[in-house]
C-alpha atoms as one frame of an Amber mdcrd trajectory, in Angstrom:
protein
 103.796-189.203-113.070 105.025-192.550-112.059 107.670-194.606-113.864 104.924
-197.028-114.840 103.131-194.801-116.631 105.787-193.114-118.023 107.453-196.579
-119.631 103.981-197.259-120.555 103.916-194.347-122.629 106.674-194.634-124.523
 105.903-198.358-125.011 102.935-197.036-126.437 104.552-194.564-128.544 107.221
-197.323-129.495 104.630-199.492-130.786 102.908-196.086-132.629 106.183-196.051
-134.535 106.371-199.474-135.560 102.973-199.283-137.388 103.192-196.173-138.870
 107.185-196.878-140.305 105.809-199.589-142.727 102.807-197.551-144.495 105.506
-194.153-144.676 106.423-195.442-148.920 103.025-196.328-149.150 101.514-192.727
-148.164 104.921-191.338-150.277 103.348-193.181-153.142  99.943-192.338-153.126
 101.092-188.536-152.335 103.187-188.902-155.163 100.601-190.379-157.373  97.873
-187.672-156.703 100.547-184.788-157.236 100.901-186.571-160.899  97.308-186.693
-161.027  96.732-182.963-160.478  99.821-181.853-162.811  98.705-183.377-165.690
């Protein structure tokens, strides 16, 4: 594996991160909301 494709990856998996950090409450909400759905 070359160093290209290895910083490529991790770019990749950088920018993976940065999308997915922002919806994290969002999916803790909704997980939340369904639980309180369910229980009662």
């Amino acid at each position: 594996m070359s160093i290209g494709s290895l910083l490529y990856c991790f770019y990749f998996l950088h920018l993976l991160t940065l999308l997915l950090l922002p919806s994290m409450p969002l999916l803790q909400k909704m997980l939340v909301a369904a639980v309180d759905q369910i229980l009662n």
